[in-house]
Amino acid sequence: MSTIAIDGSVVSLRHHAFTDGWRAFILSDSHLALDDERGGPYRQYSQRMAGGYKPAQAHWEQTLARAVAEKVDHLFLLGDMSSFPSEAAVAYLSRTLQDTGIAYSYIAGNHDWHYEGMPGSEIALRDEWCRRRLAPLYQGRQPLMHAETHGGLRVVLIDNSVYEILPAQRDFFRAQAALGQPLILLVHVPLYVPGRSIFFGCGHPQWCAATDPYWQIEGREPWPENGHNACTYEFHREVFATPELLAIFAGHIHKPSLDLHCGKAQIVVPGLAAAGEFMELRLCREPAAGQ
Ligand SMILES: [Fe+2]
């Protein structure tokens, strides 16, 4: 038996097999726009995003300092930690995270790997820049999907920063769900829930070229003419039907929210860039029945 309780920015998960008191901060959308002379050749692709979120670096450093002061066990980063894949931003993220001495896990957001206006499909650009620039943040893990166990909780991280799910990612989630451990899913783009905007777009039935408001502004290919592939819908359906799934955590929207869909909680973490806000995850050991 596992339960979830949410009190402000603290999400507590209870299960008889959890390590009592294990804590993590879940950070998303810090949108650091650091750059230096190494970014010169890419300036035409980075200039729009370079202008936003002035307090981002201060919020990032304050949050890491708090994690150190509070001795949290882990940091989860849900993407858009940088606004474009500059060498300066990746080096800064990597160094400041390492300096905390706290273990961290990362999946990319749609801006982390994107230089606006660069030709190519979203999937090809993600593959290229995750490998070329973001590699240090993965610390040897597979960028598109990985999973780890913390304090008895299985944590599955899947990169859906192109909104779509690839067959290998669906299969990976399936295999993780089949383990039968209590688990959470971490993604960048929130999964579709009825009544939410098109940006809760992973599995959204209206997600397609005709509903893509930003492809020209963001200098990328529009979403596909015919919407999602079957695999994305299968993934969406299976996630919400996973008995052991305790919660989904996502970013991307910058505004915190909680939805219950098919009895599962999807929590959108606030954007760190604008107000320095984030979520905390706590594990609690619930005595098993009869104990
Ligand atoms: Fe995003």
XYZ file of C-alpha atoms in Angstrom, residues 26-290:
265
model
C 12.873 18.636 -7.866
C 14.008 21.581 -9.967
C 12.831 22.600 -13.420
C 13.107 25.394 -15.955
C 15.964 27.396 -14.489
C 16.543 28.804 -18.007
C 20.122 29.899 -17.518
C 21.265 31.924 -20.514
C 24.991 31.944 -19.863
C 27.289 32.308 -22.829
C 30.798 33.442 -23.680
C 33.099 33.753 -26.688
C 32.684 30.042 -27.421
C 29.041 30.805 -28.256
C 30.000 33.412 -30.885
C 29.381 31.165 -33.908
C 25.916 30.311 -32.528
C 24.809 33.830 -31.569
C 22.202 34.061 -34.347
C 20.560 30.925 -32.897
C 20.693 31.941 -29.254
C 19.933 35.671 -29.251
C 16.167 35.555 -28.617
C 16.423 33.233 -25.605
C 19.513 35.036 -24.283
C 17.359 38.004 -23.294
C 15.022 36.410 -20.734
C 14.957 35.554 -17.026
C 17.488 37.941 -15.486
C 17.350 36.501 -11.923
C 17.818 32.908 -13.157
C 21.399 32.506 -12.012
C 20.713 33.954 -8.551
C 17.742 31.598 -8.113
C 19.842 28.652 -9.236
C 22.632 29.393 -6.786
C 20.261 30.099 -3.880
C 18.478 26.806 -4.500
C 21.680 24.779 -4.592
C 22.884 26.524 -1.427
C 19.626 25.577 0.273
C 19.975 21.963 -0.853
C 23.444 21.867 0.695
C 22.312 23.567 3.906
C 19.389 21.174 4.279
C 21.544 18.159 3.358
C 19.035 16.770 0.860
C 19.855 13.370 -0.567
C 19.311 14.027 -4.259
C 18.469 16.618 -6.911
C 16.190 15.877 -9.849
C 16.413 18.254 -12.811
C 13.421 18.167 -15.163
C 14.825 20.134 -18.083
C 15.145 23.601 -19.571
C 17.897 24.163 -17.067
C 19.522 26.284 -19.798
C 17.838 28.330 -22.523
C 20.155 27.024 -25.265
C 23.032 24.541 -25.319
C 26.006 26.858 -24.836
C 29.258 25.383 -23.589
C 29.290 28.036 -20.880
C 25.868 27.050 -19.513
C 26.594 23.331 -19.493
C 29.980 23.837 -17.828
C 28.417 26.122 -15.196
C 25.558 23.703 -14.463
C 27.898 20.769 -14.246
C 30.399 22.577 -11.984
C 27.845 24.102 -9.611
C 26.054 20.765 -9.253
C 29.302 18.940 -8.615
C 30.271 21.547 -6.007
C 27.178 20.697 -3.940
C 28.395 17.126 -3.430
C 24.767 16.024 -3.885
C 23.939 13.339 -6.439
C 21.693 14.502 -9.269
C 19.734 13.145 -12.215
C 18.798 15.095 -15.317
C 16.555 14.907 -18.347
C 16.494 17.546 -21.063
C 13.808 20.085 -21.839
C 13.022 21.440 -25.290
C 15.284 24.486 -24.843
C 18.301 22.684 -23.393
C 19.272 21.249 -26.777
C 17.747 23.858 -29.096
C 19.491 26.600 -31.027
C 16.572 28.432 -32.604
C 16.549 28.466 -36.382
C 18.977 25.609 -36.795
C 17.696 23.296 -39.550
C 16.701 19.725 -38.794
C 13.946 17.735 -37.168
C 13.390 18.051 -33.431
C 14.386 14.434 -32.888
C 17.617 14.796 -34.889
C 18.575 18.079 -33.173
C 17.902 16.590 -29.746
C 20.094 13.584 -30.538
C 22.887 15.782 -31.821
C 23.011 18.404 -29.058
C 22.379 16.035 -26.161
C 25.447 14.173 -27.343
C 27.531 17.180 -28.347
C 26.862 19.516 -25.442
C 24.684 18.129 -22.684
C 26.652 14.913 -22.210
C 28.297 15.904 -18.880
C 24.882 16.379 -17.244
C 23.942 12.751 -17.888
C 27.025 11.446 -16.049
C 27.117 8.364 -18.262
C 23.378 7.661 -18.225
C 21.289 7.188 -21.363
C 19.852 10.637 -22.292
C 16.508 9.447 -23.636
C 15.602 7.214 -20.687
C 17.024 5.911 -17.494
C 15.842 4.652 -14.140
C 17.242 4.456 -10.653
C 16.139 3.415 -7.189
C 16.289 5.819 -4.240
C 15.219 4.795 -0.777
C 13.066 1.995 -2.199
C 11.376 4.232 -4.815
C 11.925 3.464 -8.491
C 12.402 6.730 -10.401
C 11.916 6.568 -14.170
C 13.166 9.507 -16.233
C 12.017 9.787 -19.840
C 12.946 12.575 -22.253
C 9.719 13.733 -23.924
C 11.058 17.181 -24.783
C 9.878 16.727 -28.384
C 6.419 15.965 -26.903
C 6.472 12.519 -28.521
C 7.559 9.151 -27.174
C 9.758 6.795 -29.171
C 9.064 3.027 -29.193
C 12.226 2.328 -27.185
C 11.021 4.734 -24.473
C 7.572 3.114 -24.331
C 9.192 -0.299 -24.033
C 11.541 0.977 -21.353
C 8.672 2.354 -19.266
C 6.783 -0.919 -19.729
C 9.762 -2.890 -18.403
C 10.131 -0.562 -15.418
C 6.433 -0.780 -14.585
C 6.649 -4.573 -14.752
C 9.184 -4.594 -11.913
C 6.286 -4.044 -9.539
C 8.149 -1.514 -7.355
C 6.476 1.728 -6.279
C 7.564 4.257 -8.897
C 7.377 7.846 -10.092
C 7.809 9.142 -13.631
C 9.816 12.283 -14.362
C 9.357 14.039 -17.710
C 9.773 17.576 -19.038
C 6.501 18.025 -20.946
C 3.382 17.282 -18.888
C 1.236 14.415 -20.064
C -2.161 15.253 -21.479
C -4.966 15.594 -18.972
C -8.436 16.684 -20.076
C -9.043 20.404 -19.737
C -5.394 21.471 -19.785
C -3.679 23.449 -22.549
C -1.912 22.083 -25.609
C 1.387 22.410 -23.705
C 0.290 19.478 -21.538
C 1.096 17.997 -24.872
C 2.517 14.489 -24.484
C -0.434 12.387 -25.659
C -2.707 15.396 -26.234
C -5.262 14.447 -28.924
C -5.244 17.977 -30.420
C -1.429 18.246 -30.576
C -0.505 18.774 -34.265
C 0.776 21.378 -36.748
C -2.535 23.245 -36.712
C -2.394 23.812 -32.934
C 1.326 24.675 -32.728
C 1.437 28.353 -31.733
C 5.189 28.883 -31.484
C 7.014 27.057 -34.263
C 7.906 30.268 -36.100
C 8.851 32.190 -32.932
C 10.975 29.298 -31.708
C 12.571 28.698 -35.107
C 11.795 24.991 -35.330
C 9.786 22.614 -37.469
C 6.064 22.638 -36.686
C 4.546 19.747 -34.784
C 3.559 16.905 -37.164
C 0.597 17.436 -39.483
C -1.215 14.352 -38.197
C -0.411 14.708 -34.511
C 1.014 12.047 -32.276
C 2.188 8.627 -33.316
C 0.423 5.583 -31.888
C 3.335 4.909 -29.580
C 2.869 8.179 -27.687
C -0.788 7.357 -27.068
C 0.113 3.853 -25.896
C 2.693 5.260 -23.510
C 0.177 7.774 -22.163
C -2.467 5.111 -21.639
C -0.059 2.695 -19.965
C 1.420 5.312 -17.613
C -1.980 6.211 -16.207
C -2.866 2.508 -15.898
C 0.286 1.526 -13.968
C -0.845 0.285 -10.550
C 2.447 1.063 -8.774
C 2.787 4.584 -10.208
C 2.597 7.105 -7.376
C 2.987 10.325 -9.336
C 4.203 11.992 -12.492
C 6.387 15.084 -12.143
C 6.817 17.478 -15.074
C 8.053 20.989 -15.818
C 7.822 23.092 -19.008
C 4.758 25.153 -18.005
C 6.545 27.288 -15.346
C 3.332 27.391 -13.329
C 2.717 24.776 -10.638
C -0.344 22.585 -10.910
C -1.809 19.327 -9.711
C -4.107 17.127 -11.747
C -5.658 13.806 -10.943
C -6.306 11.685 -14.015
C -7.370 8.041 -13.856
C -6.562 8.214 -10.139
C -2.941 9.294 -10.751
C -1.398 12.592 -9.675
C 0.494 14.696 -12.192
C 2.412 17.491 -10.522
C 3.852 20.322 -12.581
C 6.832 21.824 -10.796
C 7.110 25.638 -10.826
C 9.755 27.247 -13.031
C 12.869 28.065 -11.046
C 13.853 30.984 -13.280
C 11.131 33.485 -12.466
C 10.555 33.146 -8.713
C 13.092 30.611 -7.478
C 10.426 28.027 -6.671
C 10.758 24.241 -6.732
C 9.277 21.108 -5.133
C 10.545 18.773 -2.474
C 10.039 15.013 -2.433
C 10.062 13.122 0.875
C 9.858 9.407 1.459
C 8.179 8.082 4.574
C 8.189 4.524 5.806
C 4.633 3.499 6.454
C 4.401 0.466 8.736
C 3.064 -2.519 6.800
C -0.353 -3.821 7.793
C -0.136 -5.777 11.038
